[in-house]
mmCIF file of C-alpha atoms in Angstrom:
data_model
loop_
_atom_site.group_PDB
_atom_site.id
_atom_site.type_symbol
_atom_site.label_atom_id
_atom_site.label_comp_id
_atom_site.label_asym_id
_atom_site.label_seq_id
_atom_site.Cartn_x
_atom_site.Cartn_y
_atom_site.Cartn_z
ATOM 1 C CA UNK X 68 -50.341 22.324 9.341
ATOM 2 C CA UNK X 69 -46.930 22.184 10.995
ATOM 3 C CA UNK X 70 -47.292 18.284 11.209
ATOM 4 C CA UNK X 71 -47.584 18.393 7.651
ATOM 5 C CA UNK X 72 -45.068 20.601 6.843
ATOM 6 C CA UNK X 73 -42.454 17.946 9.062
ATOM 7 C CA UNK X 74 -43.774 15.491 7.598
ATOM 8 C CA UNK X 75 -42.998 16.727 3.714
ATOM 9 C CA UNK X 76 -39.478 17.935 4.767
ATOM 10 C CA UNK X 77 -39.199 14.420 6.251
ATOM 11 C CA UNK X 78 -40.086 12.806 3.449
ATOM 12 C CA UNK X 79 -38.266 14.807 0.992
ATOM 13 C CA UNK X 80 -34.613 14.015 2.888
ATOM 14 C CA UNK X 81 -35.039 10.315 3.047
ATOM 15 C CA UNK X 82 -36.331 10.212 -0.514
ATOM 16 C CA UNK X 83 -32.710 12.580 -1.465
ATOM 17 C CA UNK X 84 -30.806 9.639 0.816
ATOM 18 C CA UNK X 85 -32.274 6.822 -1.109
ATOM 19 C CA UNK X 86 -31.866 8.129 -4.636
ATOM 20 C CA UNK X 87 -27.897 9.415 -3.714
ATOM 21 C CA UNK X 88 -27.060 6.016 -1.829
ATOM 22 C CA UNK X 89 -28.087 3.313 -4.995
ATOM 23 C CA UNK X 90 -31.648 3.265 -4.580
ATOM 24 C CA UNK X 91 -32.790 1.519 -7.664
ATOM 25 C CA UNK X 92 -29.886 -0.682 -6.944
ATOM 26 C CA UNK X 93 -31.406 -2.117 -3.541
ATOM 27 C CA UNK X 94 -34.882 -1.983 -4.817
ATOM 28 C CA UNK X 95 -33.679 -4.254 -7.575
ATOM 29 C CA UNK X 96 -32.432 -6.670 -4.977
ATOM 30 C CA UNK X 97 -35.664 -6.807 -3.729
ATOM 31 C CA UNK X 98 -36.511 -8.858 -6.409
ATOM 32 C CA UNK X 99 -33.200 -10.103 -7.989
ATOM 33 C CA UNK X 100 -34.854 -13.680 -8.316
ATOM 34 C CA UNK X 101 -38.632 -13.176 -8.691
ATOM 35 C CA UNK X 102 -40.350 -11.900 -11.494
ATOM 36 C CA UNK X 103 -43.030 -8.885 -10.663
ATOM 37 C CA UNK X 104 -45.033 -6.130 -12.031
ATOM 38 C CA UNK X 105 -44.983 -2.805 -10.308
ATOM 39 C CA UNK X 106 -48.315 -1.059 -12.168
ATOM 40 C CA UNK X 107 -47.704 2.408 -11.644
ATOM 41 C CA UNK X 108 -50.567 5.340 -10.756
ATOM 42 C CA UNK X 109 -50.688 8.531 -12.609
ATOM 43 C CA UNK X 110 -53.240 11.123 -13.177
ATOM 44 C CA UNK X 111 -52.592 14.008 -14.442
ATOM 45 C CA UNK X 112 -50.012 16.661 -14.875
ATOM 46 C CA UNK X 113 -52.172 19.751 -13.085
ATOM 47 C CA UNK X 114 -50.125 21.912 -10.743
ATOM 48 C CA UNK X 115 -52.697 21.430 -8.018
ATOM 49 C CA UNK X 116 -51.010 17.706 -7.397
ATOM 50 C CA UNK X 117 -47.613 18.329 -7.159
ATOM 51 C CA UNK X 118 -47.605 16.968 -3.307
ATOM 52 C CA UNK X 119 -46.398 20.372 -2.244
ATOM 53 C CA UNK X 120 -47.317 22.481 0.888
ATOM 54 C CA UNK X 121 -49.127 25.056 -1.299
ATOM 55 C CA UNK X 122 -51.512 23.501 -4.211
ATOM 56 C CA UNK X 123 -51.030 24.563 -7.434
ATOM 57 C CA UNK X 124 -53.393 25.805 -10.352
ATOM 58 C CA UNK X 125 -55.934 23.039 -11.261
ATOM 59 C CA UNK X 126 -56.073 24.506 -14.610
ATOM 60 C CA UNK X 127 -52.286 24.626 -15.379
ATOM 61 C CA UNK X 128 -50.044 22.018 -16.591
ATOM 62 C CA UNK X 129 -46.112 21.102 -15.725
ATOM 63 C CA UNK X 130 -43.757 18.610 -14.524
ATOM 64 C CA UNK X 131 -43.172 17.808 -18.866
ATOM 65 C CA UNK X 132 -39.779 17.382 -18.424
ATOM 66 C CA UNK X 133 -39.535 15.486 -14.999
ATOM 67 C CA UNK X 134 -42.206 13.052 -16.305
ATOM 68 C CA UNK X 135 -39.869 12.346 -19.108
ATOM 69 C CA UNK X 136 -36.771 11.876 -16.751
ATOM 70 C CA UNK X 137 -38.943 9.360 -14.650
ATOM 71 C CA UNK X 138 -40.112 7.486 -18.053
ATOM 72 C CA UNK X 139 -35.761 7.507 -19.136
ATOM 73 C CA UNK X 140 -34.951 5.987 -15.493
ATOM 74 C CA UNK X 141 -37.958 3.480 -15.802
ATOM 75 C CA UNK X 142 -36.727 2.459 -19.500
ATOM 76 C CA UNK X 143 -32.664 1.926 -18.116
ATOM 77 C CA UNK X 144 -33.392 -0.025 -14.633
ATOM 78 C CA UNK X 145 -36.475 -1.885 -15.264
ATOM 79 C CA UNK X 146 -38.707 -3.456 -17.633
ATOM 80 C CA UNK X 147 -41.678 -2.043 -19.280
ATOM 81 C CA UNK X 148 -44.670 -5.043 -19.362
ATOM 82 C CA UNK X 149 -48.343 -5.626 -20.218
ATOM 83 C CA UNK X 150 -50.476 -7.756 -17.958
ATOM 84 C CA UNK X 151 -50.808 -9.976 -21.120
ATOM 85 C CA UNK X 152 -47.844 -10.813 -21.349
ATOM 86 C CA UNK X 153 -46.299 -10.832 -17.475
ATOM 87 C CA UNK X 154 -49.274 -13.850 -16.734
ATOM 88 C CA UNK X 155 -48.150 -15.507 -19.704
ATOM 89 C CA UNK X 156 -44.566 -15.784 -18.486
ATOM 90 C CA UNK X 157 -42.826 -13.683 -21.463
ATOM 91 C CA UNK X 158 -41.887 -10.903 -19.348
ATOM 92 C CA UNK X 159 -38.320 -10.775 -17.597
ATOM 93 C CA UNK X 160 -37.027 -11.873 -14.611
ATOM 94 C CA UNK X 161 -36.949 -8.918 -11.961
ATOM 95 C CA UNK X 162 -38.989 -5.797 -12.062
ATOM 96 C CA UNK X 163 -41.508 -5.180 -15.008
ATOM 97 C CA UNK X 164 -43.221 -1.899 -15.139
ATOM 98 C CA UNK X 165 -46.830 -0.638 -16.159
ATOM 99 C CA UNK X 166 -47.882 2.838 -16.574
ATOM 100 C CA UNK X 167 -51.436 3.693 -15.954
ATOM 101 C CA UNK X 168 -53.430 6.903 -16.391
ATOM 102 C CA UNK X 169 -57.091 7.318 -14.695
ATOM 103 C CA UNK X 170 -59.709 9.392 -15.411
ATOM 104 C CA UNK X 171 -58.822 10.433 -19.053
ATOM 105 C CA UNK X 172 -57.490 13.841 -18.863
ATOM 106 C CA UNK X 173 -56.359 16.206 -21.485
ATOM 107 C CA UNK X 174 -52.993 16.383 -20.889
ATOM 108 C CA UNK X 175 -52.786 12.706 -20.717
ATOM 109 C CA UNK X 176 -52.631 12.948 -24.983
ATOM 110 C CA UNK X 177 -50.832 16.212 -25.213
ATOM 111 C CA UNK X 178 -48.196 15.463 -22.539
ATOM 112 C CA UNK X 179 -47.838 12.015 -21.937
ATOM 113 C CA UNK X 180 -48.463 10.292 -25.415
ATOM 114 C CA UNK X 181 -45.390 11.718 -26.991
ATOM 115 C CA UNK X 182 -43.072 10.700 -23.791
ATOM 116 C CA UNK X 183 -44.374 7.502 -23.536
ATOM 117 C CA UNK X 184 -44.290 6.632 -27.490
ATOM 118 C CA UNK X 185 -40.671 7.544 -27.966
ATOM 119 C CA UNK X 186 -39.675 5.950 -25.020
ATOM 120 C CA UNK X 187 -41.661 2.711 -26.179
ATOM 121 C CA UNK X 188 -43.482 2.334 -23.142
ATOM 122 C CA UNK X 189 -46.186 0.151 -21.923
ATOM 123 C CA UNK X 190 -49.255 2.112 -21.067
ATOM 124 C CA UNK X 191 -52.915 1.965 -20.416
ATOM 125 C CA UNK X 192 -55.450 4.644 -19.801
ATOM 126 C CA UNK X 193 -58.402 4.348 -18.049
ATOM 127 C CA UNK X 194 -61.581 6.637 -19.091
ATOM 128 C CA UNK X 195 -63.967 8.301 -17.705
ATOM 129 C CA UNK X 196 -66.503 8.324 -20.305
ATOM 130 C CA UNK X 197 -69.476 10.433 -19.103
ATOM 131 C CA UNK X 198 -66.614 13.413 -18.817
ATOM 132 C CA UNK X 199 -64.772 12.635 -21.784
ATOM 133 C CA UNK X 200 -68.158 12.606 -24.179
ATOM 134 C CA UNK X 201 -69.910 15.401 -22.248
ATOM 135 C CA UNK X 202 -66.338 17.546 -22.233
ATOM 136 C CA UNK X 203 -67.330 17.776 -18.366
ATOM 137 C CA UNK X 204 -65.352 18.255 -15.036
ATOM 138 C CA UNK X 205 -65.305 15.348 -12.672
ATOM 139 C CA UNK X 206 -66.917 15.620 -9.549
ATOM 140 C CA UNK X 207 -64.076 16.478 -7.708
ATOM 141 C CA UNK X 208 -61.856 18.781 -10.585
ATOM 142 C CA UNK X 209 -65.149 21.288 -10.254
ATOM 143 C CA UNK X 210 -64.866 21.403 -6.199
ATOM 144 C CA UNK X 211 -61.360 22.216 -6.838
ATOM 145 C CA UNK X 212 -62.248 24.838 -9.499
ATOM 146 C CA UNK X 213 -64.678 26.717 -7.243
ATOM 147 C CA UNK X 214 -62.893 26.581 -4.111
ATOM 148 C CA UNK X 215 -59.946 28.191 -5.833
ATOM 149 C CA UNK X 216 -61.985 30.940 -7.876
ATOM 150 C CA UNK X 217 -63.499 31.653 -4.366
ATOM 151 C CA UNK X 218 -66.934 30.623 -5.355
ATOM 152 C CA UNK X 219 -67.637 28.340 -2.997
ATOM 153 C CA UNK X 220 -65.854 26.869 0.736
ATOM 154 C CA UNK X 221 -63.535 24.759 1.715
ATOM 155 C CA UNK X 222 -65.998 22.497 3.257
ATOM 156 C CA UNK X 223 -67.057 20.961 0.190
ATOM 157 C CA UNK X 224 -63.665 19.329 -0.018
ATOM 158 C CA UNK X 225 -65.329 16.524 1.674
ATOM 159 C CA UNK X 226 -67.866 16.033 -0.361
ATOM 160 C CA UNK X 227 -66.045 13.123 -2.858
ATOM 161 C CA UNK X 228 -64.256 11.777 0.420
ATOM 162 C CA UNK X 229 -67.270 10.999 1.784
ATOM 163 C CA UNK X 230 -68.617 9.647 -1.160
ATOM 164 C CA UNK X 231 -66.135 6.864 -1.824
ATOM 165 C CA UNK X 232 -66.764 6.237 1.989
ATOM 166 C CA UNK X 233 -70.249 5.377 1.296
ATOM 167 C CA UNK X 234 -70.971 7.786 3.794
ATOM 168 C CA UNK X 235 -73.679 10.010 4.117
ATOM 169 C CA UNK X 236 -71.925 12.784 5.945
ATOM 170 C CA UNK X 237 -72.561 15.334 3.211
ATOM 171 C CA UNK X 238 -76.080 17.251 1.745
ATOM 172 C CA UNK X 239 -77.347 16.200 -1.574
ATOM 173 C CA UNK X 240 -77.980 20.210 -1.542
ATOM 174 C CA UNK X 241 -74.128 20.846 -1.455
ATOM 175 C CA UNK X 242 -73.532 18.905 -4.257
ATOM 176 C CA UNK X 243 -76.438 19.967 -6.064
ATOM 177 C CA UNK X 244 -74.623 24.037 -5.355
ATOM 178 C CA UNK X 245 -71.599 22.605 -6.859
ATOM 179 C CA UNK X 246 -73.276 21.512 -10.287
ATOM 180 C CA UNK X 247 -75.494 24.727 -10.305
ATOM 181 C CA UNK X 248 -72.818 27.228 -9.414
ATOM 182 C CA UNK X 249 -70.370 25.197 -11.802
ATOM 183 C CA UNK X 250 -72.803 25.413 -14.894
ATOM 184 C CA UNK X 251 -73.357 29.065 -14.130
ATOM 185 C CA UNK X 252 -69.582 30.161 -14.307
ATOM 186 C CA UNK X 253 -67.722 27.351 -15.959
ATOM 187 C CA UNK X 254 -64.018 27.934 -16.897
ATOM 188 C CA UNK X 255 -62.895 28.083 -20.455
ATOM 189 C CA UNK X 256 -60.366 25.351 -20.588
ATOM 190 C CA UNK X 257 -61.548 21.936 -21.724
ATOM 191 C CA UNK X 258 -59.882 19.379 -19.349
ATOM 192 C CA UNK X 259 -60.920 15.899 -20.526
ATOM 193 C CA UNK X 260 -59.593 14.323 -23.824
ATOM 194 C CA UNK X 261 -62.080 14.720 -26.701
ATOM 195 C CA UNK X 262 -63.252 10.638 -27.898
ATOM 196 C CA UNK X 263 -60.322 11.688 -30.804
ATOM 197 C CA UNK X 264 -57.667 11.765 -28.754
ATOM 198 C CA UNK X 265 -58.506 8.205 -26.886
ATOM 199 C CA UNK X 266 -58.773 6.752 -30.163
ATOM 200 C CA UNK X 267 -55.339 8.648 -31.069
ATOM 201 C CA UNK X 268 -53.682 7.020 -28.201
ATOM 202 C CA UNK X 269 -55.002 3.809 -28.739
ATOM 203 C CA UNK X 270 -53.804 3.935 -33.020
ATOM 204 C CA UNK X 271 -50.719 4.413 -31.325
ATOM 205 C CA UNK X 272 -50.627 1.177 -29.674
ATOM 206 C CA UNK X 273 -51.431 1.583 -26.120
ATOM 207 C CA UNK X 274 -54.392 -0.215 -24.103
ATOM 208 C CA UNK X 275 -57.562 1.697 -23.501
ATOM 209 C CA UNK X 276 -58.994 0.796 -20.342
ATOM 210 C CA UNK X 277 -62.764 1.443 -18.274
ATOM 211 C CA UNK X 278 -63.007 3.687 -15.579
ATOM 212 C CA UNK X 279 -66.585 3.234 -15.794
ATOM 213 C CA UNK X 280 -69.365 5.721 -17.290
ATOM 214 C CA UNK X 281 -70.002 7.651 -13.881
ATOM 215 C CA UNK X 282 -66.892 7.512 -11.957
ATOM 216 C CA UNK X 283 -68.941 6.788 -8.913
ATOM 217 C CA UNK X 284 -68.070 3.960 -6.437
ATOM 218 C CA UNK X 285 -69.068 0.605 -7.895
ATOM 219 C CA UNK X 286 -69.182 -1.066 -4.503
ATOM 220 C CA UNK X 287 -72.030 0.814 -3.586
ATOM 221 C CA UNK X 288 -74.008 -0.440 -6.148
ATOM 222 C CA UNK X 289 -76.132 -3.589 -6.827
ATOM 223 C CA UNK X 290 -74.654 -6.172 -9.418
ATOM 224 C CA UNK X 291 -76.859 -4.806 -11.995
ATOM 225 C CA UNK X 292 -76.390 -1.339 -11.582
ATOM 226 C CA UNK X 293 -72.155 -1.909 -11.241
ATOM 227 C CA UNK X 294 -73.216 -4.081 -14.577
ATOM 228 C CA UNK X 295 -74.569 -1.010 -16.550
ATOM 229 C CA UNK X 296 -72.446 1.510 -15.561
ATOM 230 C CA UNK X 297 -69.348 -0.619 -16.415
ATOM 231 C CA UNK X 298 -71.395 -1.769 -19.879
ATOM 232 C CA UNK X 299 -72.359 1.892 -20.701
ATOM 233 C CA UNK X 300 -68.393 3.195 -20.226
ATOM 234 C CA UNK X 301 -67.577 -0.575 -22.398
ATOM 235 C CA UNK X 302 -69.816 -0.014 -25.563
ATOM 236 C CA UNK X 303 -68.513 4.010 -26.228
ATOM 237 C CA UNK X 304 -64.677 3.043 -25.273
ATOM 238 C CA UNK X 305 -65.337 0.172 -27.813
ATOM 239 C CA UNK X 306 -66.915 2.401 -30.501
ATOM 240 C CA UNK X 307 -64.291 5.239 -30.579
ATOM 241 C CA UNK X 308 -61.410 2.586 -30.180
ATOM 242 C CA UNK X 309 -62.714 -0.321 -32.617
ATOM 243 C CA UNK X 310 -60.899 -2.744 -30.113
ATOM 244 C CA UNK X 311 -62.296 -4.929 -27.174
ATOM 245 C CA UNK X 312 -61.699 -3.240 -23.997
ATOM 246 C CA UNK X 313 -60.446 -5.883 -21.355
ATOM 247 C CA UNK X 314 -58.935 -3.733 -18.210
ATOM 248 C CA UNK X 315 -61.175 -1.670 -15.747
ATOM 249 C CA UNK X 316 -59.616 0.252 -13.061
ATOM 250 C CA UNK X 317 -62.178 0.558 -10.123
ATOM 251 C CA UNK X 318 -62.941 4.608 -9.419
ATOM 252 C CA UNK X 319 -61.151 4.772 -5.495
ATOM 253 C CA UNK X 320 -60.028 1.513 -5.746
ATOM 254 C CA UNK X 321 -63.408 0.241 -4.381
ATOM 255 C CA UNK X 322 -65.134 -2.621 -5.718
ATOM 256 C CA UNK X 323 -66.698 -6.176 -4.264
ATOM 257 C CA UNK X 324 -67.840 -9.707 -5.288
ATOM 258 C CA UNK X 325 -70.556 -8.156 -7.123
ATOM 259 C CA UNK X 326 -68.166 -6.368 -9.139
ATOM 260 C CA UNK X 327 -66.408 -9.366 -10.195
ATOM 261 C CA UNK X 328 -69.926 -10.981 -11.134
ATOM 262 C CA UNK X 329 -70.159 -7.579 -13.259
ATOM 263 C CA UNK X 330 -67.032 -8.118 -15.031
ATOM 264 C CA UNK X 331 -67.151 -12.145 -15.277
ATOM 265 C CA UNK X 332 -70.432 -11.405 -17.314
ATOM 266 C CA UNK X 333 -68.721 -8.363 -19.270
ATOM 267 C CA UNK X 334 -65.968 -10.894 -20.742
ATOM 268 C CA UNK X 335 -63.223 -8.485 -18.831
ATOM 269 C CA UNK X 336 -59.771 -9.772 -17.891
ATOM 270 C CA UNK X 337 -57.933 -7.781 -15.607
ATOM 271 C CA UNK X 338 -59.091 -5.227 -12.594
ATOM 272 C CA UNK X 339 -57.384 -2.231 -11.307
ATOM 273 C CA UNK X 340 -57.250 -0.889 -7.607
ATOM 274 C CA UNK X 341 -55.282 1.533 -5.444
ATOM 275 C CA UNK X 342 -53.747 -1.262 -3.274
ATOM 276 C CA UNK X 343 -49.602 -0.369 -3.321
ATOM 277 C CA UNK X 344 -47.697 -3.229 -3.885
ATOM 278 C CA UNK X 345 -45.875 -5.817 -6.215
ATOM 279 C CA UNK X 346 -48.081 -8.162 -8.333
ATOM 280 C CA UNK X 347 -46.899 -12.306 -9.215
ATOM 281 C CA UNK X 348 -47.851 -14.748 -11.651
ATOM 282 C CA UNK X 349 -50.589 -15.736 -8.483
ATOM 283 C CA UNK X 350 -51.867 -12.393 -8.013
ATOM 284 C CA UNK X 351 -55.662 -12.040 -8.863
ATOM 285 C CA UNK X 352 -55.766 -10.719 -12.111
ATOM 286 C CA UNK X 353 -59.082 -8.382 -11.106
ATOM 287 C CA UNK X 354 -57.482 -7.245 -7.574
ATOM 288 C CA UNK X 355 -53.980 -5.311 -9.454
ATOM 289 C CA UNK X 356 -52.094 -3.429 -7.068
ATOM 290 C CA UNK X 357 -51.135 0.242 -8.434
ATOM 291 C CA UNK X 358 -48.500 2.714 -6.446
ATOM 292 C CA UNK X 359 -49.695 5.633 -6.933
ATOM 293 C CA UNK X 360 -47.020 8.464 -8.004
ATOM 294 C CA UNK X 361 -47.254 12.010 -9.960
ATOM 295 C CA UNK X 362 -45.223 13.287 -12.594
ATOM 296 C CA UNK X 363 -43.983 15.528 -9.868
ATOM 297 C CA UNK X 364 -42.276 13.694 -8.039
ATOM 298 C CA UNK X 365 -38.728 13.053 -7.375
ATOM 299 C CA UNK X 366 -36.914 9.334 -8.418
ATOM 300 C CA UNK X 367 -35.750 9.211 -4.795
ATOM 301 C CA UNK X 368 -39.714 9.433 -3.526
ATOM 302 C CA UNK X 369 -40.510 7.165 -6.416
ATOM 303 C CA UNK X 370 -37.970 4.652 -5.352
ATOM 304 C CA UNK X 371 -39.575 5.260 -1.436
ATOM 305 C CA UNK X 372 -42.701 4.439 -2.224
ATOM 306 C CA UNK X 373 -41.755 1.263 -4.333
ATOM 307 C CA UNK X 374 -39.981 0.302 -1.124
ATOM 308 C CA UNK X 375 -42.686 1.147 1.477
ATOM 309 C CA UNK X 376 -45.423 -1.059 -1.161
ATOM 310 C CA UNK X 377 -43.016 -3.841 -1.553
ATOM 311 C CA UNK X 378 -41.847 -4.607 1.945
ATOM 312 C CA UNK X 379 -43.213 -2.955 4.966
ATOM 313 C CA UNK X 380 -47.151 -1.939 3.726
ATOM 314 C CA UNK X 381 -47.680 -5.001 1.393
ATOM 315 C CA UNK X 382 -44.618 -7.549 2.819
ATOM 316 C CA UNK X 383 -42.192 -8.864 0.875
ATOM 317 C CA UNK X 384 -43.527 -11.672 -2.144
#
């Protein structure tokens, strides 16, 4: 706990230093000559992730108003980009942004959507559709739930860790407690976007993505089984949104050759993971990289991160 605690304090000072000594200014030297895409990773705006030493209510919302101010800097320094258009060679010289959103959560459309739209940003969401049409809890959001009503241990925190391991270090009996003990004391606050709201967000001009039906780990799957739960998530996204949905974002990040098969046969176009890092004109357009950030954080740690994925983590394009 102490080690943590360091390293937060750490990390809070050099992200001050940056932001006070012209940050965005060096980061745009970075690049002062290439042209790149920096596809940023949101979630949600839940107090629980707010990257602080004490978590947060999983049920309560913030961080409005600093989400905005990180949407105002984005707008001034940079430039806001589709993948469409960045392979295509429209987009500026420099740094061209992407917002993304996983999972599909609620305050996604009541928090985001407005920011976003009168900042004229480019955006894509990625949903979850099994929650979204069953007004369910992901996997991990009802872990969270329980653990913090007291209704169940702390030890079940692993549980979706080792899942996207592909491990087996957990007891189909745990999880099977979480669903049971969830469905017998659920909470009263819907916290998935009704199929209204994605179709709301994508009248209003931003891309609708796939973040598959299950939200389970396609590279633990077969080919055909990555191919129906990717199908299943593509035919409801298409029939609430009327449009052809072309971007996926892997759940975790994970995903393999078959995957590709999977999405080569699904007529997709672009592929999302949670590799950090700047994206080219010769970056694979189904291996994205995404820096993941909350609407929590400061510009200075933004401006860290986009440093650490650029240079030292990814190297330098």
């Amino acid at each position: 706990m102490i080690v943590h605690i360091i390293k937060y304090y750490l990390k809070s000072v050099i992200s001050l230093l940056i932001n006070n000594l012209g940050g965005i200014f060096f980061i745009k030297c970075l690049f002062r000559n290439k042209s790149v895409l920096l596809i940023l990773n949101y979630h949600n705006f839940s107090l629980y992730n707010n990257y602080k030493i004490k978590r947060g209510n999983i049920l309560e919302t913030g961080y409005a108003n600093n989400f905005e101010k990180q949407i105002r800097v984005y707008k001034k320094h940079f430039n806001f980009c589709y993948p469409e258009d960045f392979f295509a060679g429209k987009c500026d010289k420099g740094i061209n942004l992407l917002i993304t959103f996983d999972d599909g959560y609620r305050d996604n459309y009541d928090i985001a959507l407005p920011i976003l739209k009168k900042h004229d940003a480019a955006a894509v969401f990625f949903i979850t559709t099994n929650a979204v049409l069953k007004n369910d809890y992901l996997l991990h959001d009802k872990i969270r739930y329980l653990i913090q009503k007291g209704l169940i241990t702390e030890k079940y925190n692993k549980i979706p860790t080792e899942m996207y391991k592909g491990s087996q270090n957990y007891k189909i009996e745990d999880v099977a407690k979480v669903e049971k003990t969830f469905n017998e004391k659920p909470p009263n606050k819907r916290l998935m976007m009704t199929p209204e709201e994605v179709k709301e967000l994508s009248d209003n001009g931003f891309v609708i993505g796939n973040h598959t039906h299950s939200h389970l780990a396609l590279s633990f799957f077969s080919k055909e089984e990555q191919k129906v739960d990717i199908l299943n998530a593509d035919k409801n996204l298409s029939y609430i949104t009327r449009k052809s949905i072309k971007h996926i974002a892997y759940p975790n990040g994970l995903n393999n050759e078959n995957t590709r098969r999977a999405l080569v046969h699904c007529n997709y176009a672009y592929g999302y993971t949670i590799n950090g890092g700047p994206n080219d004109e010769n970056t694979d357009k189904f291996l994205l990289r995404r820096i993941g950030l909350n609407a929590s954080d400061s510009i200075g740690n933004i401006l860290l991160k986009m440093f650490l994925y650029s240079t030292i983590k990814k190297g330098k394009i």
